[in-house]
Coordinates of C-alpha atoms in Angstrom, one line a residue:
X3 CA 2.4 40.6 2.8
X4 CA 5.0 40.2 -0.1
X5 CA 6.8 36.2 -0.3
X6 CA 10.0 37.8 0.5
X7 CA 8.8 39.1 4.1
X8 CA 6.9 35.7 4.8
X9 CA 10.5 33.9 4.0
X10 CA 12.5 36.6 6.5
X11 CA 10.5 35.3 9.3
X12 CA 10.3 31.4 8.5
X13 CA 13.8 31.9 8.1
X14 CA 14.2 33.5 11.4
X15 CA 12.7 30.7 12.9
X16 CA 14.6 28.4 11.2
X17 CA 18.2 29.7 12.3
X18 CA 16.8 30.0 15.8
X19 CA 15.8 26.4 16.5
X20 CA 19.1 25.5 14.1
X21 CA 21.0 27.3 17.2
X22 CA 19.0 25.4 19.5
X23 CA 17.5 28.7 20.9
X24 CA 14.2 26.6 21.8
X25 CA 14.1 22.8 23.0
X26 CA 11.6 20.8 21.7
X27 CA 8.0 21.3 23.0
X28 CA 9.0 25.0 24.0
X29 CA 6.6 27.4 23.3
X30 CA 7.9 29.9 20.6
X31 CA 7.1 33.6 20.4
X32 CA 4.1 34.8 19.3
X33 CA 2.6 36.3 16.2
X34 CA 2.4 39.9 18.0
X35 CA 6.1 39.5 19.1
X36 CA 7.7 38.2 16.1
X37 CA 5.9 40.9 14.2
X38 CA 7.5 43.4 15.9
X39 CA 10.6 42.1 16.1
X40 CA 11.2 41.2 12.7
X41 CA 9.1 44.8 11.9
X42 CA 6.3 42.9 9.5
X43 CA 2.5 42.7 9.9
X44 CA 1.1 40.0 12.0
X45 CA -0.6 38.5 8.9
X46 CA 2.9 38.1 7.8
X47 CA 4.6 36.5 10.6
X48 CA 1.5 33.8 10.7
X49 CA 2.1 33.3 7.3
X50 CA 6.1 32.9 8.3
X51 CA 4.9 30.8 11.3
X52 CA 3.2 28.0 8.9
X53 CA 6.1 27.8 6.8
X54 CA 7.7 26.1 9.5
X55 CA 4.7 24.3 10.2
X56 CA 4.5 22.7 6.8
X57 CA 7.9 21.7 6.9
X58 CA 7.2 19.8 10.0
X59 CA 9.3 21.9 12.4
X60 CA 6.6 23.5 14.1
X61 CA 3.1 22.8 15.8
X62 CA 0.7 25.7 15.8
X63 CA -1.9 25.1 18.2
X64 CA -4.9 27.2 17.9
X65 CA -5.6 29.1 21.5
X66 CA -2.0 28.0 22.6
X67 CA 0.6 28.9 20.2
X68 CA 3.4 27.7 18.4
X69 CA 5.6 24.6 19.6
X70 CA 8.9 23.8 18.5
X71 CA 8.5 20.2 17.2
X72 CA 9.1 17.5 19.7
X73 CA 11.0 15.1 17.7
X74 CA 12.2 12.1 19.5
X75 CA 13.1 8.9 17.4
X76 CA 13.1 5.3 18.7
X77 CA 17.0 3.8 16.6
X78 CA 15.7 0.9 14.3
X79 CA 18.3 -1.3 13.4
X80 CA 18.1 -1.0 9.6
X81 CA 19.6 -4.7 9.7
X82 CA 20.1 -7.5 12.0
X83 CA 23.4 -7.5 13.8
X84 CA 23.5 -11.0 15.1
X85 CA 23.9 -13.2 11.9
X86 CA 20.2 -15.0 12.9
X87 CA 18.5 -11.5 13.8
X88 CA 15.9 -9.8 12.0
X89 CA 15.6 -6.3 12.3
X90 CA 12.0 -6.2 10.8
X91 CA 11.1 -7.9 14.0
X92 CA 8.7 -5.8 16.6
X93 CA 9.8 -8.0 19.1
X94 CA 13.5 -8.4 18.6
X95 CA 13.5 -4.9 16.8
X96 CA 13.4 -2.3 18.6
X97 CA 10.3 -3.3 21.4
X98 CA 12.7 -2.8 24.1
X99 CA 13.7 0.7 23.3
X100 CA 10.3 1.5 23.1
X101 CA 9.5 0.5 26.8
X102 CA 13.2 2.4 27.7
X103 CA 11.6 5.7 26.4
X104 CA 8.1 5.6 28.4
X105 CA 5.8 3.7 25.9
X106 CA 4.6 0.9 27.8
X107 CA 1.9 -0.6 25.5
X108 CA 3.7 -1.7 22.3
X109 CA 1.4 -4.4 20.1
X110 CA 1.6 -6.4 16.6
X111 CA -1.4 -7.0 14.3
X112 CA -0.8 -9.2 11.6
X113 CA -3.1 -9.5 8.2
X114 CA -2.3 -12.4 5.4
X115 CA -3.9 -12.8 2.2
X116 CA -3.4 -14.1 -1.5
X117 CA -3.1 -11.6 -4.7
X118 CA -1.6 -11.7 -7.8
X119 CA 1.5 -10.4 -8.5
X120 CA 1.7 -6.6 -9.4
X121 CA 4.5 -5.6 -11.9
X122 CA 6.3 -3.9 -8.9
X123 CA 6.6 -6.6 -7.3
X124 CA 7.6 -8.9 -9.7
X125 CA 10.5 -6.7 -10.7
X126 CA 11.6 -7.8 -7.4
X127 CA 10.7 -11.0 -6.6
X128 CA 10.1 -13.4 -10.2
X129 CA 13.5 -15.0 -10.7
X130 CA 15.2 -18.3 -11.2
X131 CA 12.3 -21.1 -10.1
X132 CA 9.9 -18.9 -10.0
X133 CA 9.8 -17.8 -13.1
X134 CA 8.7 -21.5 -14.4
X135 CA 6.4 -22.0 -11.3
X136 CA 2.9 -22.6 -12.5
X137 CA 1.6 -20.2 -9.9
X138 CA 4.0 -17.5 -10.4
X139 CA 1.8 -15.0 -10.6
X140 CA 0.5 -15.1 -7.0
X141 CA 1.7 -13.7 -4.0
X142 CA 1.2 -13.9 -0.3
X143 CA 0.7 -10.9 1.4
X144 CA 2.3 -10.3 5.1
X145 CA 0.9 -6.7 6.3
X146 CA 2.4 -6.0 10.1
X147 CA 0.9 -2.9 12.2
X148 CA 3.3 -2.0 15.0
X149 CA 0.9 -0.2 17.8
X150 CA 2.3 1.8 20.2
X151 CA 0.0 3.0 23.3
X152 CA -2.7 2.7 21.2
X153 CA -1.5 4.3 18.1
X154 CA -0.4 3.4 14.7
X155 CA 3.9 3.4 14.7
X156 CA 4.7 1.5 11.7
X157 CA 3.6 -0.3 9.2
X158 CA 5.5 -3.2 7.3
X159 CA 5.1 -5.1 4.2
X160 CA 6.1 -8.5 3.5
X161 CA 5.6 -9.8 -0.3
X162 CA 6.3 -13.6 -0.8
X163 CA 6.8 -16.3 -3.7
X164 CA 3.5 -18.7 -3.2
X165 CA 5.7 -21.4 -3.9
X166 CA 7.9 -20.4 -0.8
X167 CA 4.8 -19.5 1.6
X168 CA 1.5 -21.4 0.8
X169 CA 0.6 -24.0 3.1
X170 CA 2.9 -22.3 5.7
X171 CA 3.2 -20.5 9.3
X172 CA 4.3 -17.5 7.0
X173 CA 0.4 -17.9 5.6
X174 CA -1.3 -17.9 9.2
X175 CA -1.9 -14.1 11.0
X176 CA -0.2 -15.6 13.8
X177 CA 2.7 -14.0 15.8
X178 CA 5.9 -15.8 14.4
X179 CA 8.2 -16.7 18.0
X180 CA 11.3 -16.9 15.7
X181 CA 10.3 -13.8 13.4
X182 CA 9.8 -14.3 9.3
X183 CA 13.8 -14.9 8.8
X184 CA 13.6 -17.8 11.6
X185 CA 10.7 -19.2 10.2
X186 CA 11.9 -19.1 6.3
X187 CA 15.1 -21.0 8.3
X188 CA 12.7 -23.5 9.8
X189 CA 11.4 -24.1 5.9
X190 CA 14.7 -25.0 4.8
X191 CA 15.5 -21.1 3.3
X192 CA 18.4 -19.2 4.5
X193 CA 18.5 -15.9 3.7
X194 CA 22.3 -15.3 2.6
X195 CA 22.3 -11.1 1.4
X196 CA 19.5 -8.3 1.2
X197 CA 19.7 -4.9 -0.5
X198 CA 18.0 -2.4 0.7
X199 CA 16.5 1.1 -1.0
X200 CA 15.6 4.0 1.5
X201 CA 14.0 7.0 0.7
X202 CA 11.3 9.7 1.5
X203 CA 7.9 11.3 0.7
X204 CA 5.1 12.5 1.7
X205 CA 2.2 10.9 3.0
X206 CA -1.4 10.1 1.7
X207 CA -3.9 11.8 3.5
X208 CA -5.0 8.1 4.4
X209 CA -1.4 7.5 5.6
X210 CA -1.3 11.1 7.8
X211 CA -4.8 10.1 9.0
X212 CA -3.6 6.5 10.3
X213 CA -0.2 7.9 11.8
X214 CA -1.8 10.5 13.0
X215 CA 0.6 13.5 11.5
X216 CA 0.2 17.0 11.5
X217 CA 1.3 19.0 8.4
X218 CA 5.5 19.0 7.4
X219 CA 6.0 14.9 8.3
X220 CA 7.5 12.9 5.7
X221 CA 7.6 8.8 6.0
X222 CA 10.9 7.1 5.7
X223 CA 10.0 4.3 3.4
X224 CA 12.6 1.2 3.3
X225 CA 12.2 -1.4 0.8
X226 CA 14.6 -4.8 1.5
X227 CA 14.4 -8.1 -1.0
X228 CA 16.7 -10.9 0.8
X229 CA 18.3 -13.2 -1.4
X230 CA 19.5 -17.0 -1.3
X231 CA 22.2 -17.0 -4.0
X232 CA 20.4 -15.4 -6.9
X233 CA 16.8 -16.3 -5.3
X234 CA 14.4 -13.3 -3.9
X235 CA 13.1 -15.0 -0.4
X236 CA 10.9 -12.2 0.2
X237 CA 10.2 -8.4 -0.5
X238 CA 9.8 -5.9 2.3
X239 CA 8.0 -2.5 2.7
X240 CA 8.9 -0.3 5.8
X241 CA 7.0 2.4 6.2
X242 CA 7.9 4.8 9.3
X243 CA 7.4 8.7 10.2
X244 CA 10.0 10.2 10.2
X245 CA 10.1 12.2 13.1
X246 CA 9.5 8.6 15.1
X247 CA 12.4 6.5 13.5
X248 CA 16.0 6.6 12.6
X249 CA 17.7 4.0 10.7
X250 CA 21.0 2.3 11.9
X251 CA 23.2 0.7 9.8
X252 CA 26.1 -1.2 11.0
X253 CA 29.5 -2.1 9.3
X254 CA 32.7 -4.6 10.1
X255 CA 32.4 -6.8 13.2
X256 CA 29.8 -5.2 15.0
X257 CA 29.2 -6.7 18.6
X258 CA 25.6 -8.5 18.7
X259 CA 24.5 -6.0 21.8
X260 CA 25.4 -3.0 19.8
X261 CA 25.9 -0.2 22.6
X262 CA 25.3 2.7 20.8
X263 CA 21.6 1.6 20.4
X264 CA 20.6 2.2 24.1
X265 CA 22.1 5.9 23.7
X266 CA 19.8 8.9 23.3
X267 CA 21.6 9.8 20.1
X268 CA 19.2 11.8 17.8
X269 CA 19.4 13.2 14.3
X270 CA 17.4 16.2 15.5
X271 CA 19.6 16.7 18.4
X272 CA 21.8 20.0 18.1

């Protein structure tokens, strides 16, 4: 059962659902069959098989067999396209495409509380008045759990300056009816530029056991700190499996009812 004859049949698979050979959810051949196709033991096409599973392509179920991934992610707009939008809304965000694709229970649950500042944070947020606020070091702490039918979709965090939230609807585990950018606007803060950093990697154990992933699934992780002038508003932590969600960014004079959003474009689609 040598590494190279392991990698001849993950690779197999791998080409195979690259030629779109087997839709998602389709059952794939089994062990017996891909052994002697491929002429290797059965030990070594399992071994082949959960290669693919690791890397998130597959779903071995034991009594059933293997199942080509079923992939199929809900477009989050990775920024707002109306100048007064905000994409990290649930409601505004992407709730509606949720309901368009069969989920019909979609839910918020919001959790505030008051920490000091770690140094990751305060790389992004202490600057300008801040930095010469008597309670600099603290932070309020916005954590967002987007449920959908039941289960955990997405998880957001929302870091700000005590000096911008305390005493504040930003400060209450309340649904916000205008969304944290129409409520920093109610406070007199308008949110003029963001950057934004997306990347990837795996999840904790906790994480996979809160999303509920098999083996393979990496979260998409994007981290946004909007700006007045020079000023950090706010720092915010996206964190989204990745075969649920796929980012879209907009560029030029997009229309406000973007069409391409209500398409069933895919990036696993082949």
């Amino acid at each position: 059962m040598s590494t190279t004859k392991k990698t001849v049949v993950a690779d197999y698979l791998r080409d195979a659902l690259a030629r779109g050979a087997y839709r998602p959810g389709e059952r794939l051949p089994g062990e017996e069959e891909l052994a002697e196709e491929l002429d290797v033991s059965r030990a070594t096409a399992r071994l082949g098989m959960r290669i693919l599973q690791d890397e998130g392509r597959i779903a071995i179920q034991v009594g059933r067999g293997a199942f080509v991934a079923n992939h199929r992610p809900i477009t989050h707009l990775a920024e707002p396209v109306a100048a007064d939008g905000d994409s990290g809304s649930l409601e505004s965000g992407y709730s509606s495409r949720l309901r368009q694709a069969g989920h019909g229970d979609v839910d918020e649950r919001v959790r505030v509380s008051l920490d000091t500042m770690r140094p990751r944070v305060a790389k992004r947020l202490v600057n300008g008045p801040e930095q010469q606020s008597p309670n600099a070091g603290l932070v309020v702490i916005r954590a967002s759990e987007h449920l959908v039918d039941g289960g955990l979709w997405q998880t957001q965090i929302t870091y700000f300056p005590f000096s911008i939230a305390n005493n504040t609807a930003l400060m209450t585990p309340e649904h916000l009816a205008g969304g944290i950018a129409g409520t920093l606007r109610a406070l007199g803060f308008h949110e003029e530029w963001n950057r934004d950093l997306v990347g990837a990697r795996m999840p904790s154990q906790e994480e996979a056991d809160a999303f509920g992933l098999g083996p393979g699934t990496p979260l998409l992780v994007q981290e946004r700190v909007s700006y007045e002038g020079q000023r950090p508003l706010r720092f915010t932590e996206t964190f989204m499996p990745a075969n649920r969600h796929q980012l879209l960014y907009t560029g030029g004079d997009a229309p406000e009812n973007l069409p391409v959003v209500d398409t069933d474009l895919s990036i696993f689609e082949h």
